[in-house]
């Protein structure tokens, strides 16, 4: 199976089949800093002991996104880096994070701590409820909204919010979520710098929330381009959205099939 399970706390364009135009060597200092920052944020850091180079890391990224593997910072790679996306890493260092995190119960509570001014309150609640239903439709999981008491999954819209994973305003990082666990575990944060919507104008809240709640339940990113858990955002019609097989297989490996719901 080609999905990736999250092993630590903490969206989907079509193929970018463009001619590969390499930038001249040596790279400019701006290019070098930009690619290093992206790789450091979303891929494992270079370990001098294993002899891996920056070129190796670029190849790793290009392979993950099904780009032409050159090890060079070219236009195809740059275009992928410019895509709106989820804020958690694409490839994790599994050796430091034992086990596959999952909730040990089937009834999970969630609480919306605040609301984006981009949408009426009821539309936010509908989008969040529908996003959870994506996962409850294929597993034994059930989700219950609570208003005041503590909840397993806390949802907030924020700018800077003190969790070491800062947002960057419109575009770029759209949201992030944390794997099941205590404290921040399961929580989902949405960048208030985005223009949240219920359609294709701006960023669709339902689609981003459904992706982030996959992380809240224990799924990591998939490198399958048609998967919901692919890290790059792509618009689907929410009215006709159906969970792709890759995501369904991943979540059912963690929680089982909905037919065994009790």
PDB file of C-alpha atoms in Angstrom:
ATOM      1  CA  UNK A   1       0.000   0.000   0.000  1.00  0.00           C
ATOM      2  CA  UNK A   2       1.215   3.464  -0.842  1.00  0.00           C
ATOM      3  CA  UNK A   3      -0.174   5.532   2.000  1.00  0.00           C
ATOM      4  CA  UNK A   4       2.046   6.691   4.860  1.00  0.00           C
ATOM      5  CA  UNK A   5       1.072   6.447   8.509  1.00  0.00           C
ATOM      6  CA  UNK A   6       2.047   9.276  10.836  1.00  0.00           C
ATOM      7  CA  UNK A   7       4.514   8.202  13.470  1.00  0.00           C
ATOM      8  CA  UNK A   8       4.724  11.478  15.340  1.00  0.00           C
ATOM      9  CA  UNK A   9       2.769  14.411  16.627  1.00  0.00           C
ATOM     10  CA  UNK A  10       2.466  16.912  15.005  1.00  0.00           C
ATOM     11  CA  UNK A  11      -3.475  19.046  -0.414  1.00  0.00           C
ATOM     12  CA  UNK A  12      -3.676  17.808  -4.959  1.00  0.00           C
ATOM     13  CA  UNK A  13      -2.792  19.096  -8.485  1.00  0.00           C
ATOM     14  CA  UNK A  14      -2.670  17.042 -11.629  1.00  0.00           C
ATOM     15  CA  UNK A  15       0.638  16.047 -13.117  1.00  0.00           C
ATOM     16  CA  UNK A  16       2.910  19.017 -13.754  1.00  0.00           C
ATOM     17  CA  UNK A  17       4.265  17.628 -17.019  1.00  0.00           C
ATOM     18  CA  UNK A  18       6.310  20.663 -17.970  1.00  0.00           C
ATOM     19  CA  UNK A  19       9.698  20.776 -19.697  1.00  0.00           C
ATOM     20  CA  UNK A  20      12.468  20.666 -17.147  1.00  0.00           C
ATOM     21  CA  UNK A  21      14.400  23.918 -17.393  1.00  0.00           C
ATOM     22  CA  UNK A  22      17.430  23.863 -15.160  1.00  0.00           C
ATOM     23  CA  UNK A  23      18.601  27.038 -13.524  1.00  0.00           C
ATOM     24  CA  UNK A  24      22.230  27.855 -14.257  1.00  0.00           C
ATOM     25  CA  UNK A  25      24.851  26.714 -11.794  1.00  0.00           C
ATOM     26  CA  UNK A  26      25.880  27.874  -9.319  1.00  0.00           C
ATOM     27  CA  UNK A  27      22.536  28.543  -7.684  1.00  0.00           C
ATOM     28  CA  UNK A  28      21.868  32.045  -6.461  1.00  0.00           C
ATOM     29  CA  UNK A  29      22.004  32.498  -2.709  1.00  0.00           C
ATOM     30  CA  UNK A  30      18.248  33.182  -2.768  1.00  0.00           C
ATOM     31  CA  UNK A  31      17.497  29.925  -4.602  1.00  0.00           C
ATOM     32  CA  UNK A  32      19.749  27.983  -2.272  1.00  0.00           C
ATOM     33  CA  UNK A  33      18.155  29.404   0.853  1.00  0.00           C
ATOM     34  CA  UNK A  34      14.649  28.817  -0.486  1.00  0.00           C
ATOM     35  CA  UNK A  35      15.150  25.172  -1.400  1.00  0.00           C
ATOM     36  CA  UNK A  36      16.985  24.479   1.854  1.00  0.00           C
ATOM     37  CA  UNK A  37      14.177  26.027   3.904  1.00  0.00           C
ATOM     38  CA  UNK A  38      11.548  23.963   2.064  1.00  0.00           C
ATOM     39  CA  UNK A  39      13.453  20.714   2.408  1.00  0.00           C
ATOM     40  CA  UNK A  40      14.269  21.334   6.067  1.00  0.00           C
ATOM     41  CA  UNK A  41      10.596  21.933   6.821  1.00  0.00           C
ATOM     42  CA  UNK A  42       9.052  19.025   4.929  1.00  0.00           C
ATOM     43  CA  UNK A  43      11.757  16.360   4.636  1.00  0.00           C
ATOM     44  CA  UNK A  44      14.239  14.752   7.075  1.00  0.00           C
ATOM     45  CA  UNK A  45      17.326  16.871   7.782  1.00  0.00           C
ATOM     46  CA  UNK A  46      20.660  15.984   6.230  1.00  0.00           C
ATOM     47  CA  UNK A  47      22.661  13.727   8.509  1.00  0.00           C
ATOM     48  CA  UNK A  48      26.358  14.221   7.783  1.00  0.00           C
ATOM     49  CA  UNK A  49      27.068  10.723   9.031  1.00  0.00           C
ATOM     50  CA  UNK A  50      25.097   9.084   6.205  1.00  0.00           C
ATOM     51  CA  UNK A  51      26.822  11.113   3.489  1.00  0.00           C
ATOM     52  CA  UNK A  52      23.619  12.562   2.006  1.00  0.00           C
ATOM     53  CA  UNK A  53      23.892  15.884   0.181  1.00  0.00           C
ATOM     54  CA  UNK A  54      21.508  18.691  -0.732  1.00  0.00           C
ATOM     55  CA  UNK A  55      21.237  17.118  -4.183  1.00  0.00           C
ATOM     56  CA  UNK A  56      20.126  13.855  -2.548  1.00  0.00           C
ATOM     57  CA  UNK A  57      17.418  15.699  -0.627  1.00  0.00           C
ATOM     58  CA  UNK A  58      16.165  17.419  -3.777  1.00  0.00           C
ATOM     59  CA  UNK A  59      15.991  14.012  -5.472  1.00  0.00           C
ATOM     60  CA  UNK A  60      14.003  12.700  -2.503  1.00  0.00           C
ATOM     61  CA  UNK A  61      11.500  15.533  -2.851  1.00  0.00           C
ATOM     62  CA  UNK A  62      11.260  15.116  -6.635  1.00  0.00           C
ATOM     63  CA  UNK A  63      10.659  11.386  -6.259  1.00  0.00           C
ATOM     64  CA  UNK A  64       7.954  11.932  -3.623  1.00  0.00           C
ATOM     65  CA  UNK A  65       6.059  14.339  -5.899  1.00  0.00           C
ATOM     66  CA  UNK A  66       6.610  12.232  -9.062  1.00  0.00           C
ATOM     67  CA  UNK A  67       8.721  14.941 -10.690  1.00  0.00           C
ATOM     68  CA  UNK A  68      11.677  14.409 -13.012  1.00  0.00           C
ATOM     69  CA  UNK A  69      14.441  13.295 -10.647  1.00  0.00           C
ATOM     70  CA  UNK A  70      17.466  15.487 -11.364  1.00  0.00           C
ATOM     71  CA  UNK A  71      18.703  16.674  -7.986  1.00  0.00           C
ATOM     72  CA  UNK A  72      18.586  20.202  -9.444  1.00  0.00           C
ATOM     73  CA  UNK A  73      16.437  23.178  -8.484  1.00  0.00           C
ATOM     74  CA  UNK A  74      14.578  23.508 -11.803  1.00  0.00           C
ATOM     75  CA  UNK A  75      11.301  25.145 -12.874  1.00  0.00           C
ATOM     76  CA  UNK A  76       9.278  21.969 -12.270  1.00  0.00           C
ATOM     77  CA  UNK A  77      10.549  21.714  -8.705  1.00  0.00           C
ATOM     78  CA  UNK A  78      10.056  25.418  -8.084  1.00  0.00           C
ATOM     79  CA  UNK A  79       6.445  25.243  -9.322  1.00  0.00           C
ATOM     80  CA  UNK A  80       5.715  22.403  -6.906  1.00  0.00           C
ATOM     81  CA  UNK A  81       7.206  24.372  -4.036  1.00  0.00           C
ATOM     82  CA  UNK A  82       4.849  27.261  -4.856  1.00  0.00           C
ATOM     83  CA  UNK A  83       1.686  25.142  -4.478  1.00  0.00           C
ATOM     84  CA  UNK A  84      -0.613  25.762  -1.455  1.00  0.00           C
ATOM     85  CA  UNK A  85      -0.198  22.853   0.937  1.00  0.00           C
ATOM     86  CA  UNK A  86      -0.496  21.312   4.361  1.00  0.00           C
ATOM     87  CA  UNK A  87       2.114  22.340   6.907  1.00  0.00           C
ATOM     88  CA  UNK A  88       3.320  18.990   8.234  1.00  0.00           C
ATOM     89  CA  UNK A  89       6.294  17.054   6.804  1.00  0.00           C
ATOM     90  CA  UNK A  90       5.990  14.750   3.795  1.00  0.00           C
ATOM     91  CA  UNK A  91       8.629  12.242   4.847  1.00  0.00           C
ATOM     92  CA  UNK A  92       9.197  11.530   8.510  1.00  0.00           C
ATOM     93  CA  UNK A  93      12.196  10.087  10.315  1.00  0.00           C
ATOM     94  CA  UNK A  94      10.437   6.948  11.514  1.00  0.00           C
ATOM     95  CA  UNK A  95      13.362   5.783  13.629  1.00  0.00           C
ATOM     96  CA  UNK A  96      12.642   8.427  16.274  1.00  0.00           C
ATOM     97  CA  UNK A  97       8.871   7.906  16.498  1.00  0.00           C
ATOM     98  CA  UNK A  98       7.851   4.415  17.626  1.00  0.00           C
ATOM     99  CA  UNK A  99       4.423   2.991  16.825  1.00  0.00           C
ATOM    100  CA  UNK A 100       1.503   4.121  14.688  1.00  0.00           C
ATOM    101  CA  UNK A 101      -0.468   6.680  16.728  1.00  0.00           C
ATOM    102  CA  UNK A 102      -4.232   6.156  16.817  1.00  0.00           C
ATOM    103  CA  UNK A 103      -7.149   6.867  19.116  1.00  0.00           C
ATOM    104  CA  UNK A 104      -8.027   3.961  21.380  1.00  0.00           C
ATOM    105  CA  UNK A 105     -11.760   4.707  21.290  1.00  0.00           C
ATOM    106  CA  UNK A 106     -14.363   5.086  18.569  1.00  0.00           C
ATOM    107  CA  UNK A 107     -16.308   8.095  19.894  1.00  0.00           C
ATOM    108  CA  UNK A 108     -14.240  11.262  19.519  1.00  0.00           C
ATOM    109  CA  UNK A 109     -15.257  14.766  20.542  1.00  0.00           C
ATOM    110  CA  UNK A 110     -14.312  18.012  18.824  1.00  0.00           C
ATOM    111  CA  UNK A 111     -14.652  21.673  19.711  1.00  0.00           C
ATOM    112  CA  UNK A 112     -14.428  24.708  17.443  1.00  0.00           C
ATOM    113  CA  UNK A 113     -12.585  27.289  19.528  1.00  0.00           C
ATOM    114  CA  UNK A 114     -13.160  30.223  17.175  1.00  0.00           C
ATOM    115  CA  UNK A 115     -14.570  31.000  13.743  1.00  0.00           C
ATOM    116  CA  UNK A 116     -13.177  32.575  10.597  1.00  0.00           C
ATOM    117  CA  UNK A 117     -14.960  35.787   9.575  1.00  0.00           C
ATOM    118  CA  UNK A 118     -14.798  34.602   5.953  1.00  0.00           C
ATOM    119  CA  UNK A 119     -17.886  32.400   6.343  1.00  0.00           C
ATOM    120  CA  UNK A 120     -21.089  32.475   8.393  1.00  0.00           C
ATOM    121  CA  UNK A 121     -20.775  30.454  11.575  1.00  0.00           C
ATOM    122  CA  UNK A 122     -23.223  27.781  10.387  1.00  0.00           C
ATOM    123  CA  UNK A 123     -21.208  27.232   7.186  1.00  0.00           C
ATOM    124  CA  UNK A 124     -18.044  26.646   9.190  1.00  0.00           C
ATOM    125  CA  UNK A 125     -19.853  24.105  11.348  1.00  0.00           C
ATOM    126  CA  UNK A 126     -21.325  22.367   8.288  1.00  0.00           C
ATOM    127  CA  UNK A 127     -17.910  22.134   6.616  1.00  0.00           C
ATOM    128  CA  UNK A 128     -16.282  20.715   9.748  1.00  0.00           C
ATOM    129  CA  UNK A 129     -19.077  18.188  10.299  1.00  0.00           C
ATOM    130  CA  UNK A 130     -18.924  17.087   6.660  1.00  0.00           C
ATOM    131  CA  UNK A 131     -15.141  16.731   6.850  1.00  0.00           C
ATOM    132  CA  UNK A 132     -15.383  14.404   9.838  1.00  0.00           C
ATOM    133  CA  UNK A 133     -18.085  12.408   8.018  1.00  0.00           C
ATOM    134  CA  UNK A 134     -15.557  11.614   5.282  1.00  0.00           C
ATOM    135  CA  UNK A 135     -13.769   9.441   7.834  1.00  0.00           C
ATOM    136  CA  UNK A 136     -16.727   8.157   9.872  1.00  0.00           C
ATOM    137  CA  UNK A 137     -18.363   6.841   6.678  1.00  0.00           C
ATOM    138  CA  UNK A 138     -15.574   4.277   6.218  1.00  0.00           C
ATOM    139  CA  UNK A 139     -14.594   3.410   9.815  1.00  0.00           C
ATOM    140  CA  UNK A 140     -16.249   2.648  13.166  1.00  0.00           C
ATOM    141  CA  UNK A 141     -15.427   6.200  14.287  1.00  0.00           C
ATOM    142  CA  UNK A 142     -18.089   8.652  15.418  1.00  0.00           C
ATOM    143  CA  UNK A 143     -17.571  12.377  16.042  1.00  0.00           C
ATOM    144  CA  UNK A 144     -19.482  14.548  18.499  1.00  0.00           C
ATOM    145  CA  UNK A 145     -19.296  18.353  18.654  1.00  0.00           C
ATOM    146  CA  UNK A 146     -19.058  19.869  22.135  1.00  0.00           C
ATOM    147  CA  UNK A 147     -19.372  23.530  23.051  1.00  0.00           C
ATOM    148  CA  UNK A 148     -17.598  24.142  26.338  1.00  0.00           C
ATOM    149  CA  UNK A 149     -15.939  21.086  27.814  1.00  0.00           C
ATOM    150  CA  UNK A 150     -12.605  19.604  26.860  1.00  0.00           C
ATOM    151  CA  UNK A 151     -12.509  17.738  23.558  1.00  0.00           C
ATOM    152  CA  UNK A 152     -10.213  15.253  21.862  1.00  0.00           C
ATOM    153  CA  UNK A 153      -9.790  17.481  18.801  1.00  0.00           C
ATOM    154  CA  UNK A 154      -9.599  21.263  19.198  1.00  0.00           C
ATOM    155  CA  UNK A 155     -10.094  23.366  16.059  1.00  0.00           C
ATOM    156  CA  UNK A 156      -8.886  26.944  15.714  1.00  0.00           C
ATOM    157  CA  UNK A 157      -8.302  29.624  13.099  1.00  0.00           C
ATOM    158  CA  UNK A 158      -5.130  31.569  13.795  1.00  0.00           C
ATOM    159  CA  UNK A 159      -2.206  33.619  12.551  1.00  0.00           C
ATOM    160  CA  UNK A 160       0.812  33.262  14.862  1.00  0.00           C
ATOM    161  CA  UNK A 161      -0.250  30.818  17.547  1.00  0.00           C
ATOM    162  CA  UNK A 162       2.791  29.574  19.429  1.00  0.00           C
ATOM    163  CA  UNK A 163       3.031  25.899  18.458  1.00  0.00           C
ATOM    164  CA  UNK A 164       6.375  26.068  16.592  1.00  0.00           C
ATOM    165  CA  UNK A 165       4.615  25.666  13.222  1.00  0.00           C
ATOM    166  CA  UNK A 166       3.884  29.284  12.177  1.00  0.00           C
ATOM    167  CA  UNK A 167       1.576  30.199   9.333  1.00  0.00           C
ATOM    168  CA  UNK A 168       2.634  32.413   6.443  1.00  0.00           C
ATOM    169  CA  UNK A 169      -0.417  34.387   5.304  1.00  0.00           C
ATOM    170  CA  UNK A 170      -2.359  33.921   2.046  1.00  0.00           C
ATOM    171  CA  UNK A 171      -1.220  30.881   0.063  1.00  0.00           C
ATOM    172  CA  UNK A 172       1.674  28.671   1.122  1.00  0.00           C
ATOM    173  CA  UNK A 173       0.806  26.764   4.293  1.00  0.00           C
ATOM    174  CA  UNK A 174      -2.977  26.404   4.666  1.00  0.00           C
ATOM    175  CA  UNK A 175      -3.303  24.402   7.874  1.00  0.00           C
ATOM    176  CA  UNK A 176      -1.722  21.697   9.995  1.00  0.00           C
ATOM    177  CA  UNK A 177      -2.822  19.090  12.506  1.00  0.00           C
ATOM    178  CA  UNK A 178      -1.283  16.869  15.141  1.00  0.00           C
ATOM    179  CA  UNK A 179      -1.412  13.092  15.434  1.00  0.00           C
ATOM    180  CA  UNK A 180      -3.517  11.439  18.170  1.00  0.00           C
ATOM    181  CA  UNK A 181      -2.257  11.968  21.685  1.00  0.00           C
ATOM    182  CA  UNK A 182      -2.417  14.179  24.739  1.00  0.00           C
ATOM    183  CA  UNK A 183      -1.928  17.930  24.800  1.00  0.00           C
ATOM    184  CA  UNK A 184      -1.941  19.209  21.214  1.00  0.00           C
ATOM    185  CA  UNK A 185      -2.609  15.678  19.983  1.00  0.00           C
ATOM    186  CA  UNK A 186      -5.403  15.617  17.389  1.00  0.00           C
ATOM    187  CA  UNK A 187      -5.757  19.405  17.267  1.00  0.00           C
ATOM    188  CA  UNK A 188      -6.186  21.129  13.886  1.00  0.00           C
ATOM    189  CA  UNK A 189      -5.138  24.712  13.137  1.00  0.00           C
ATOM    190  CA  UNK A 190      -6.224  26.705  10.065  1.00  0.00           C
ATOM    191  CA  UNK A 191      -4.379  29.773   8.753  1.00  0.00           C
ATOM    192  CA  UNK A 192      -6.620  32.804   9.193  1.00  0.00           C
ATOM    193  CA  UNK A 193      -4.536  34.484   6.512  1.00  0.00           C
ATOM    194  CA  UNK A 194      -6.357  32.353   3.920  1.00  0.00           C
ATOM    195  CA  UNK A 195      -9.679  33.284   2.290  1.00  0.00           C
ATOM    196  CA  UNK A 196     -11.837  30.375   3.421  1.00  0.00           C
ATOM    197  CA  UNK A 197     -14.809  29.408   1.250  1.00  0.00           C
ATOM    198  CA  UNK A 198     -17.416  26.743   0.587  1.00  0.00           C
ATOM    199  CA  UNK A 199     -16.629  26.565  -3.150  1.00  0.00           C
ATOM    200  CA  UNK A 200     -13.689  26.991  -5.559  1.00  0.00           C
ATOM    201  CA  UNK A 201     -13.134  30.677  -4.814  1.00  0.00           C
ATOM    202  CA  UNK A 202     -10.418  31.047  -2.212  1.00  0.00           C
ATOM    203  CA  UNK A 203      -9.552  27.922  -0.217  1.00  0.00           C
ATOM    204  CA  UNK A 204     -12.276  25.362   0.373  1.00  0.00           C
ATOM    205  CA  UNK A 205     -12.638  24.760   4.092  1.00  0.00           C
ATOM    206  CA  UNK A 206     -14.242  21.327   3.783  1.00  0.00           C
ATOM    207  CA  UNK A 207     -11.414  19.929   1.645  1.00  0.00           C
ATOM    208  CA  UNK A 208      -8.640  21.276   3.840  1.00  0.00           C
ATOM    209  CA  UNK A 209     -10.428  20.148   7.014  1.00  0.00           C
ATOM    210  CA  UNK A 210     -10.974  16.625   5.671  1.00  0.00           C
ATOM    211  CA  UNK A 211      -7.238  16.403   4.932  1.00  0.00           C
ATOM    212  CA  UNK A 212      -6.200  17.766   8.317  1.00  0.00           C
ATOM    213  CA  UNK A 213      -8.565  15.469  10.197  1.00  0.00           C
ATOM    214  CA  UNK A 214      -6.797  12.578   8.489  1.00  0.00           C
ATOM    215  CA  UNK A 215      -3.706  13.728  10.385  1.00  0.00           C
ATOM    216  CA  UNK A 216      -5.772  14.134  13.572  1.00  0.00           C
ATOM    217  CA  UNK A 217      -6.670  10.450  13.239  1.00  0.00           C
ATOM    218  CA  UNK A 218      -3.106   9.244  12.618  1.00  0.00           C
ATOM    219  CA  UNK A 219      -2.535   9.379   8.855  1.00  0.00           C
ATOM    220  CA  UNK A 220       0.539  11.009   7.375  1.00  0.00           C
ATOM    221  CA  UNK A 221       0.942  12.294   3.834  1.00  0.00           C
ATOM    222  CA  UNK A 222       0.489  10.063   0.808  1.00  0.00           C
ATOM    223  CA  UNK A 223       2.545  10.452  -2.368  1.00  0.00           C
ATOM    224  CA  UNK A 224      -0.423   9.247  -4.439  1.00  0.00           C
ATOM    225  CA  UNK A 225      -1.450  12.320  -6.433  1.00  0.00           C
ATOM    226  CA  UNK A 226      -5.178  11.501  -6.346  1.00  0.00           C
ATOM    227  CA  UNK A 227      -5.259  10.923  -2.592  1.00  0.00           C
ATOM    228  CA  UNK A 228      -6.868  13.285  -0.109  1.00  0.00           C
ATOM    229  CA  UNK A 229      -3.737  12.947   2.039  1.00  0.00           C
ATOM    230  CA  UNK A 230      -1.433  14.158  -0.756  1.00  0.00           C
ATOM    231  CA  UNK A 231       0.160  17.264   0.781  1.00  0.00           C
ATOM    232  CA  UNK A 232      -0.661  19.699  -2.055  1.00  0.00           C
ATOM    233  CA  UNK A 233      -4.092  21.365  -2.162  1.00  0.00           C
ATOM    234  CA  UNK A 234      -6.385  20.706  -5.135  1.00  0.00           C
ATOM    235  CA  UNK A 235     -10.020  21.658  -5.493  1.00  0.00           C
ATOM    236  CA  UNK A 236     -12.654  18.947  -5.769  1.00  0.00           C
ATOM    237  CA  UNK A 237     -16.393  19.602  -5.904  1.00  0.00           C
ATOM    238  CA  UNK A 238     -17.450  18.971  -2.292  1.00  0.00           C
ATOM    239  CA  UNK A 239     -20.891  17.805  -3.469  1.00  0.00           C
ATOM    240  CA  UNK A 240     -19.416  14.907  -5.433  1.00  0.00           C
ATOM    241  CA  UNK A 241     -16.326  14.195  -3.306  1.00  0.00           C
ATOM    242  CA  UNK A 242     -15.674  10.550  -2.491  1.00  0.00           C
ATOM    243  CA  UNK A 243     -12.761   9.353  -0.367  1.00  0.00           C
ATOM    244  CA  UNK A 244     -10.104   7.824  -2.653  1.00  0.00           C
ATOM    245  CA  UNK A 245      -9.094   4.202  -2.145  1.00  0.00           C
ATOM    246  CA  UNK A 246      -5.589   5.054  -0.909  1.00  0.00           C
ATOM    247  CA  UNK A 247      -6.994   7.090   1.996  1.00  0.00           C
ATOM    248  CA  UNK A 248      -9.696   4.558   2.768  1.00  0.00           C
ATOM    249  CA  UNK A 249      -7.155   1.740   2.970  1.00  0.00           C
ATOM    250  CA  UNK A 250      -4.927   3.794   5.253  1.00  0.00           C
ATOM    251  CA  UNK A 251      -7.599   4.795   7.741  1.00  0.00           C
ATOM    252  CA  UNK A 252      -9.090   1.304   7.807  1.00  0.00           C
ATOM    253  CA  UNK A 253      -5.690  -0.137   8.637  1.00  0.00           C
ATOM    254  CA  UNK A 254      -5.773   2.000  11.778  1.00  0.00           C
ATOM    255  CA  UNK A 255      -9.440   1.679  12.768  1.00  0.00           C
ATOM    256  CA  UNK A 256     -11.032  -1.115  10.767  1.00  0.00           C
ATOM    257  CA  UNK A 257     -14.035  -1.091   8.458  1.00  0.00           C
ATOM    258  CA  UNK A 258     -17.236   0.810   9.218  1.00  0.00           C
ATOM    259  CA  UNK A 259     -19.146  -2.492   9.125  1.00  0.00           C
ATOM    260  CA  UNK A 260     -17.739  -3.398  12.554  1.00  0.00           C
ATOM    261  CA  UNK A 261     -18.997  -0.169  14.184  1.00  0.00           C
ATOM    262  CA  UNK A 262     -20.427  -0.766  17.637  1.00  0.00           C
TER     263      UNK A 262
END
